Short mmCIF file of C-alpha atoms in Angstrom, two decimals:
data_model
loop_
_atom_site.label_atom_id
_atom_site.label_comp_id
_atom_site.label_asym_id
_atom_site.label_seq_id
_atom_site.Cartn_x
_atom_site.Cartn_y
_atom_site.Cartn_z
CA MET A 133 10.54 40.84 108.77
CA SER A 134 9.94 38.83 105.55
CA GLY A 135 6.76 36.85 105.03
CA LYS A 136 3.73 37.01 107.27
CA PRO A 137 3.35 34.92 110.45
CA MET A 138 0.18 32.88 110.36
CA GLY A 139 -1.96 32.79 113.46
CA THR A 140 -4.11 29.71 112.77
CA MET A 141 -1.44 27.04 112.77
CA ALA A 142 -1.31 24.62 115.68
CA ILE A 143 2.10 24.95 117.31
CA ASN A 144 3.99 22.01 118.74
CA ALA A 145 4.68 22.81 122.37
CA SER A 146 8.08 21.10 122.13
CA LEU A 147 9.47 23.67 119.69
CA PRO A 148 12.41 25.60 121.18
CA LYS A 149 12.56 29.42 121.32
CA LYS A 150 16.06 29.49 119.77
CA ALA A 151 18.67 27.35 118.06
CA SER A 152 22.22 27.82 116.85
CA VAL A 153 21.18 26.46 113.42
CA VAL A 154 17.67 26.14 112.05
CA ILE A 155 17.43 23.91 108.95
CA VAL A 156 14.30 24.32 106.90
CA GLY A 157 13.78 21.00 105.13
CA GLY A 158 13.99 17.50 106.61
CA GLY A 159 14.90 15.57 103.52
CA ILE A 160 18.29 14.02 102.81
CA GLN A 161 19.98 17.40 102.19
CA GLY A 162 18.73 18.87 105.45
CA LEU A 163 19.51 15.78 107.54
CA CYS A 164 22.98 15.41 106.04
CA CYS A 165 23.76 19.04 106.86
CA ALA A 166 22.44 18.55 110.39
CA PHE A 167 24.45 15.40 110.99
CA TYR A 168 27.71 16.84 109.72
CA LEU A 169 27.19 20.00 111.78
CA THR A 170 27.17 17.79 114.89
CA THR A 171 30.55 16.37 113.85
CA PHE A 172 31.93 19.94 113.97
CA GLY A 173 30.73 20.26 117.54
CA ILE A 174 27.43 22.15 116.90
CA LYS A 175 24.66 20.44 118.90
CA ASP A 176 21.89 23.04 119.16
CA ILE A 177 20.30 22.23 115.77
CA LEU A 178 16.63 22.36 114.83
CA VAL A 179 15.21 20.78 111.64
CA LEU A 180 11.74 21.84 110.49
CA ASP A 181 9.82 20.28 107.60
CA ALA A 182 6.36 21.23 106.32
CA GLY A 183 5.67 17.75 104.99
CA TYR A 184 5.55 14.28 106.36
CA TRP A 185 8.46 11.94 107.05
CA GLN A 186 10.07 10.96 103.67
CA GLY A 187 7.22 12.69 101.87
CA GLY A 188 9.40 14.76 99.51
CA ALA A 189 11.93 13.93 96.79
CA SER A 190 14.17 12.11 99.32
CA GLY A 191 11.51 9.37 99.38
CA ARG A 192 10.77 9.56 95.66
CA ASN A 193 14.02 9.04 93.68
CA GLY A 194 16.05 6.48 91.85
CA THR A 195 18.71 6.07 94.63
CA LEU A 196 21.60 5.91 92.06
CA ILE A 197 25.04 7.18 93.16
CA ARG A 198 28.11 7.85 91.02
CA PRO A 199 31.48 9.52 91.65
CA GLY A 200 32.19 10.89 88.17
CA PHE A 201 30.56 13.15 85.60
CA GLY A 202 31.81 14.90 82.50
CA GLY A 203 33.51 17.96 83.95
CA PRO A 204 35.82 18.62 86.91
CA GLU A 205 33.40 20.68 89.04
CA TRP A 206 30.69 18.00 89.24
CA THR A 207 33.23 15.20 89.45
CA GLU A 208 35.10 16.72 92.39
CA LEU A 209 31.85 17.27 94.36
CA PHE A 210 30.37 13.85 93.56
CA LYS A 211 33.59 11.98 94.16
CA LEU A 212 33.56 13.40 97.69
CA SER A 213 29.93 12.45 98.09
CA CYS A 214 30.45 8.92 96.79
CA ASP A 215 33.39 8.51 99.20
CA GLU A 216 31.11 9.68 102.03
CA TRP A 217 28.41 7.19 100.95
CA SER A 218 30.98 4.39 101.25
CA ARG A 219 31.65 5.28 104.92
CA LEU A 220 28.28 6.71 105.92
CA SER A 221 27.04 3.57 107.67
CA ARG A 222 30.12 3.58 109.91
CA LYS A 223 29.84 7.32 110.61
CA LEU A 224 26.12 7.14 111.44
CA GLY A 225 26.24 3.88 113.30
CA GLU A 226 23.30 2.86 111.09
CA ASN A 227 23.13 0.73 107.93
CA VAL A 228 22.29 2.92 104.91
CA MET A 229 22.64 -0.20 102.68
CA PHE A 230 24.96 1.45 100.15
CA THR A 231 25.85 -1.24 97.62
CA LYS A 232 28.95 -0.64 95.48
CA ARG A 233 27.67 -2.46 92.42
CA GLY A 234 29.24 -0.01 89.96
CA TYR A 235 27.73 2.62 87.65
CA SER A 236 27.98 2.58 83.86
CA MET A 237 27.58 5.68 81.62
CA ILE A 238 26.29 4.58 78.20
CA ALA A 239 26.75 6.54 74.92
CA GLU A 240 24.67 5.76 71.83
CA ARG A 241 26.11 8.48 69.62
CA ALA A 242 29.67 9.13 68.50
CA GLU A 243 29.56 12.63 69.93
CA THR A 244 28.58 11.31 73.34
CA ALA A 245 31.28 8.64 73.16
CA ALA A 246 33.78 11.48 72.58
CA MET A 247 32.39 13.26 75.67
CA LEU A 248 32.99 10.07 77.69
CA GLU A 249 36.60 10.01 76.44
CA ARG A 250 37.04 13.51 77.86
CA ALA A 251 35.25 12.47 81.06
CA ALA A 252 37.67 9.60 81.51
CA ASP A 253 40.55 12.05 81.36
CA VAL A 254 38.87 14.19 84.04
CA HIS A 255 38.33 11.10 86.18
CA ARG A 256 41.98 10.08 85.87
CA ASP A 257 43.18 13.59 86.82
CA LEU A 258 40.90 13.68 89.88
CA GLY A 259 41.49 10.19 91.15
CA VAL A 260 38.14 8.66 90.13
CA HIS A 261 38.40 5.02 89.12
CA SER A 262 36.79 4.51 85.72
CA TYR A 263 37.43 2.48 82.65
CA PHE A 264 35.92 1.76 79.22
CA VAL A 265 34.16 -1.60 78.70
CA SER A 266 35.32 -2.92 75.36
CA ARG A 267 32.89 -4.23 72.75
CA GLU A 268 34.25 -7.76 73.44
CA GLU A 269 33.62 -7.38 77.17
CA LEU A 270 30.19 -5.75 76.83
CA PRO A 271 28.20 -9.02 76.57
CA ARG A 272 29.60 -10.07 79.98
CA HIS A 273 29.21 -6.64 81.51
CA LEU A 274 25.63 -6.03 80.27
CA PRO A 275 24.38 -9.25 78.67
CA ALA A 276 20.83 -8.00 78.18
CA ILE A 277 21.57 -4.67 76.53
CA ASN A 278 21.07 -4.11 72.82
CA HIS A 279 24.77 -4.10 71.97
CA ARG A 280 24.21 -2.61 68.49
CA ARG A 281 22.91 0.60 70.12
CA VAL A 282 25.98 1.09 72.33
CA ALA A 283 28.77 3.31 71.12
CA ALA A 284 30.78 3.41 74.35
CA THR A 285 30.43 2.33 77.98
CA LEU A 286 32.38 4.13 80.74
CA HIS A 287 32.20 2.17 83.94
CA LEU A 288 32.75 3.57 87.45
CA PRO A 289 33.16 0.61 89.82
CA ASP A 290 32.87 2.75 92.99
CA GLY A 291 29.32 3.88 92.15
CA GLY A 292 26.18 2.05 93.23
CA VAL A 293 22.84 2.49 94.94
CA ALA A 294 21.45 3.08 98.41
CA PRO A 295 17.76 2.58 99.26
CA HIS A 296 16.30 5.95 100.26
CA HIS A 297 14.34 4.47 103.18
CA ALA A 298 17.52 3.04 104.78
CA ALA A 299 19.53 6.27 104.20
CA MET A 300 16.83 8.48 105.63
CA LYS A 301 16.17 6.23 108.58
CA GLY A 302 19.87 6.07 109.40
CA LEU A 303 20.39 9.82 109.09
CA ARG A 304 17.38 10.72 111.24
CA ALA A 305 18.39 8.24 113.95
CA ALA A 306 21.98 9.54 114.09
CA CYS A 307 20.82 13.16 114.08
CA GLU A 308 18.42 12.63 116.98
CA ARG A 309 20.94 10.55 118.87
CA ASN A 310 23.36 13.53 118.54
CA GLY A 311 20.77 15.91 119.94
CA VAL A 312 19.28 17.37 116.78
CA GLN A 313 15.59 18.17 117.16
CA VAL A 314 13.58 17.15 114.07
CA PHE A 315 9.95 18.17 113.47
CA TYR A 316 7.78 17.21 110.50
CA ARG A 317 4.32 18.69 109.69
CA THR A 318 5.85 21.98 110.92
CA ALA A 319 5.90 24.66 108.23
CA VAL A 320 8.07 27.77 108.36
CA THR A 321 5.79 30.64 107.50
CA ALA A 322 8.12 33.66 107.77
CA PHE A 323 11.66 34.85 108.35
CA ASP A 324 12.99 37.76 110.39
CA ARG A 325 15.65 39.98 108.90
CA THR A 326 17.60 42.03 111.51
CA GLY A 327 20.70 44.07 110.75
CA GLY A 328 21.13 42.53 107.31
CA ARG A 329 21.00 38.94 108.52
CA ALA A 330 18.44 36.14 108.90
CA SER A 331 17.78 36.25 112.62
CA ALA A 332 14.70 34.06 113.16
CA VAL A 333 12.03 31.89 111.61
CA TYR A 334 8.33 31.70 112.38
CA VAL A 335 6.05 28.73 112.64
CA GLY A 336 2.71 30.44 112.56
CA GLN A 337 3.13 33.23 115.15
CA TYR A 338 5.80 31.32 117.10
CA ARG A 339 9.22 32.86 116.75
CA ILE A 340 12.43 30.82 116.86
CA ASP A 341 15.63 32.87 117.08
CA ALA A 342 18.44 31.46 114.93
CA GLY A 343 22.17 31.97 114.74
CA THR A 344 22.10 30.56 111.22
CA VAL A 345 19.28 29.48 108.92
CA VAL A 346 19.77 26.80 106.22
CA VAL A 347 17.14 26.23 103.57
CA ALA A 348 17.18 22.77 101.99
CA ALA A 349 13.55 22.27 101.01
CA GLY A 350 13.74 20.67 97.58
CA GLY A 351 10.87 21.75 95.35
CA GLN A 352 9.83 24.44 97.90
CA ASN A 353 13.15 26.32 97.87
CA LEU A 354 11.93 29.12 95.66
CA GLN A 355 8.91 29.85 97.81
CA LEU A 356 11.05 29.92 100.96
CA ALA A 357 13.59 32.21 99.31
CA ASP A 358 10.72 34.55 98.50
CA LEU A 359 9.55 34.40 102.11
CA ALA A 360 13.01 35.45 103.21
CA GLY A 361 12.97 38.39 100.75
CA THR A 362 15.70 36.90 98.53
CA LYS A 363 15.83 35.40 95.05
CA LEU A 364 17.15 32.04 93.82
CA ASP A 365 17.99 30.99 90.28
CA GLY A 366 16.05 28.15 88.67
CA TYR A 367 12.59 26.62 88.78
CA SER A 368 10.68 23.79 90.38
CA MET A 369 9.99 20.75 88.26
CA ARG A 370 8.64 17.24 88.45
CA ILE A 371 10.70 14.12 87.92
CA GLU A 372 8.95 10.76 87.34
CA ALA A 373 10.11 7.20 87.67
CA MET A 374 8.60 3.75 87.61
CA ALA A 375 9.30 0.21 88.82
CA LEU A 376 8.85 -2.94 86.72
CA GLU A 377 7.64 -6.20 88.23
CA PRO A 378 10.35 -8.41 89.77
CA ILE A 379 12.28 -10.58 87.31
CA ARG A 380 15.46 -12.65 87.44
CA PRO A 381 18.75 -10.71 87.73
CA LEU A 382 19.31 -8.97 84.43
CA ILE A 383 21.27 -5.77 85.13
CA LYS A 384 24.08 -5.60 87.69
CA PRO A 385 25.40 -1.98 87.59
CA ALA A 386 23.41 1.19 87.91
CA LEU A 387 23.03 2.75 84.43
CA ALA A 388 22.84 6.20 82.85
CA LEU A 389 21.92 6.21 79.17
CA ILE A 390 23.13 9.71 78.35
CA ASP A 391 21.52 10.00 74.86
CA SER A 392 18.24 8.35 75.84
CA LEU A 393 18.00 10.57 78.98
CA ALA A 394 17.37 7.43 81.00
CA TYR A 395 18.67 6.00 84.28
CA PHE A 396 17.84 2.81 86.11
CA HIS A 397 19.04 -0.16 88.16
CA GLN A 398 17.69 -3.52 89.29
CA THR A 399 16.90 -3.87 92.96
CA SER A 400 17.71 -6.83 95.13
CA ARG A 401 14.06 -7.78 94.84
CA GLY A 402 14.35 -7.96 91.07
CA GLU A 403 12.44 -4.79 90.25
CA ILE A 404 13.97 -2.52 87.58
CA VAL A 405 13.57 1.04 88.83
CA GLY A 406 14.30 4.17 86.86
CA GLY A 407 12.96 6.76 84.53
CA THR A 408 13.42 8.83 81.37
CA GLU A 409 13.43 12.60 81.21
CA VAL A 410 11.16 14.38 78.74
CA PRO A 411 10.86 18.12 78.15
CA GLU A 412 7.71 19.35 79.84
CA ARG A 413 6.39 22.56 81.37
CA PRO A 414 7.63 22.85 84.97
CA ARG A 415 4.74 22.60 87.44
CA MET A 416 4.14 21.85 91.10
CA SER A 417 2.43 18.47 90.90
CA LEU A 418 3.05 14.91 92.03
CA ALA A 419 0.68 13.54 89.34
CA THR A 420 2.27 11.17 86.85
CA ASP A 421 1.89 11.53 83.08
CA LEU A 422 1.54 9.03 80.24
CA PRO A 423 4.22 10.69 78.06
CA VAL A 424 6.93 9.87 80.67
CA MET A 425 5.76 6.32 81.01
CA ALA A 426 5.70 5.90 77.21
CA ALA A 427 9.16 7.41 76.83
CA THR A 428 10.57 5.14 79.51
CA ALA A 429 8.93 2.09 77.96
CA LYS A 430 10.41 2.96 74.56
CA VAL A 431 13.93 3.19 76.02
CA TYR A 432 13.46 -0.20 77.72
CA LEU A 433 12.24 -1.77 74.45
CA ASP A 434 15.05 -0.20 72.38
CA MET A 435 17.90 -0.93 74.81
CA PHE A 436 16.66 -4.06 76.71
CA PRO A 437 14.35 -5.97 74.42
CA GLN A 438 13.88 -8.75 76.98
CA LEU A 439 11.76 -6.30 78.99
CA ALA A 440 9.01 -6.19 76.36
CA GLU A 441 6.58 -8.37 78.31
CA VAL A 442 7.43 -7.08 81.79
CA ARG A 443 4.60 -5.16 83.47
CA VAL A 444 4.78 -1.74 85.15
CA LEU A 445 4.43 -2.23 88.91
CA ARG A 446 4.48 1.39 90.17
CA HIS A 447 4.80 4.85 88.65
CA TRP A 448 5.44 7.96 90.77
CA ALA A 449 6.62 11.56 90.69
CA GLY A 450 8.68 13.83 92.93
CA MET A 451 9.33 17.55 93.00
CA ILE A 452 12.76 19.18 92.78
CA HIS A 453 14.12 22.67 92.35
CA VAL A 454 16.78 22.86 89.60
CA SER A 455 19.10 25.69 88.72
CA SER A 456 19.67 26.98 85.19
CA ASP A 457 22.74 24.79 84.74
CA PHE A 458 21.24 21.89 86.81
CA GLY A 459 24.04 22.23 89.34
CA PRO A 460 23.43 22.82 93.05
CA LEU A 461 23.27 26.20 94.69
CA LEU A 462 25.43 25.86 97.78
CA GLY A 463 26.43 28.51 100.26
CA GLU A 464 25.39 31.67 102.01
CA HIS A 465 23.01 33.96 100.11
CA PRO A 466 24.93 37.03 98.95
CA ASP A 467 22.02 39.37 99.85
CA LEU A 468 21.31 38.13 103.39
CA LYS A 469 23.92 37.09 105.92
CA ASP A 470 23.43 33.85 107.88
CA LEU A 471 20.93 32.54 105.33
CA TRP A 472 22.40 29.46 103.62
CA PHE A 473 21.00 27.24 100.90
CA SER A 474 21.46 23.75 99.65
CA ALA A 475 19.26 24.09 96.62
CA GLY A 476 19.05 23.74 92.82
CA TRP A 477 19.72 19.97 92.96
CA SER A 478 19.09 17.60 90.09
CA TYR A 479 21.18 14.78 91.67
CA GLY A 480 20.38 15.69 95.23
CA PHE A 481 20.16 12.20 96.70
CA ALA A 482 23.58 11.19 95.31
CA GLY A 483 25.20 14.50 96.28
CA ALA A 484 23.76 14.89 99.79
CA PRO A 485 26.60 13.54 101.97
CA GLY A 486 29.24 15.59 100.16
CA ALA A 487 27.14 18.74 100.16
CA GLY A 488 26.21 18.25 103.78
CA LEU A 489 29.82 17.92 104.79
CA LEU A 490 30.99 20.96 102.85
CA LEU A 491 28.07 23.11 103.95
CA ALA A 492 28.54 22.16 107.61
CA LYS A 493 32.27 22.88 107.32
CA ALA A 494 31.57 26.33 105.86
CA ILE A 495 28.97 27.19 108.53
CA ALA A 496 31.10 25.91 111.43
CA THR A 497 34.48 27.20 110.36
CA GLY A 498 33.91 29.86 107.72
CA ASP A 499 36.07 27.87 105.28
CA ILE A 500 34.49 27.62 101.84
CA ASP A 501 35.94 24.43 100.31
CA SER A 502 37.28 24.63 96.75
CA ARG A 503 34.81 21.85 95.77
CA MET A 504 31.91 24.00 96.88
CA ARG A 505 32.99 27.34 95.37
CA PRO A 506 31.93 26.66 91.76
CA PHE A 507 28.35 26.16 92.92
CA ALA A 508 27.99 29.52 94.67
CA ILE A 509 24.49 31.03 94.58
CA ASP A 510 25.62 34.15 92.70
CA ARG A 511 27.52 32.33 89.88
CA PHE A 512 24.93 33.25 87.28
CA ASP A 513 25.10 36.95 88.15
CA ARG A 514 28.86 36.67 87.69
CA GLY A 515 28.54 34.88 84.37
CA LYS A 516 30.01 31.67 85.79
CA PRO A 517 27.52 28.84 85.15
CA VAL A 518 28.90 25.32 85.38
CA ALA A 519 28.53 23.37 82.13
CA GLU A 520 28.10 19.64 82.60
CA ALA A 521 27.57 17.19 79.73
CA GLY A 522 27.31 13.98 81.71
CA ILE A 523 23.90 14.45 83.25
CA VAL A 524 20.62 12.84 82.39
CA LEU A 525 18.12 15.70 82.31
CA ALA A 526 15.86 17.25 79.67
CA LYS A 527 15.87 21.02 79.27
CA ASN A 528 12.41 22.54 79.26
#
């Protein structure tokens, strides 16, 4: 057995003694996996989360969704996910409020503009709709942006945003309607290893036998991997964002400023929500820092001068676990059978429906989809990291 069962935890009397699939983590990754598993006919599913409802990164993110990145691996995965977002309300029978307002990738440097040219070729080859906004069209596309700072704008009209509260509410409702048991404030404290496989989880001293265990616990993935006696690449880190006070409509599409390491959009209430990445020492904390606020404010001032007098309404942080190449870690752990991970995410909200579908398909049928294979857990051991230039993240 890995980890040590804790005897002092109050156990919910409703917990089952066994499940076909136990998912550790009740954020958007865990709930997406659970929902899609039910579409493959698996009903005996248990979701356990140590935190409170929407208390993790799934309730603390920018909610931006795009189908295309710079390289083929990310683009194939996120095209699938964006397609799933567009039909998720219909599949769930719940309104996730996905708005296809478009997503623009902005280059400020010539080198980044050249990367967007290559990205457009990738998009065309993979069936992602994208096009360059000309300098003449830019004032109509983004009237408030500092046009002198823009070297190129690659627009993806199928991208958009989905409020995390609507997505999470819809997923949980659909999961529970399909028979999935979901428990929050219920921490997994140990795993059992029997015959080279993950055979059970413990909540305190309460044992739950499992046919399959999936770990999708965001910033806690590394600790849970250690509890299971396995190792994962990457580290936990904090991402911060802030919302500006409501103003008149100023920005229509969601935006990624690749060179400024910034991303944001304007909500239907008029708030501009987003953040800027700054290199900082990874740490487990939800406290916000002045350097991130200052960096975000500078980007707003440089790129959208009209925001100079707008006040900050809220500033918050969320924890994620990122891999060395910032790509997800998807699949069964090579060192322990029946232990699966959806981990390493830096764009976990946007990628959740696609990852949930592919992971559920792999668990239910044994078929590892080609869009999932590049993100295998052991890719770093095999010297196969996935390079991606179209992301907005600062290396520490």
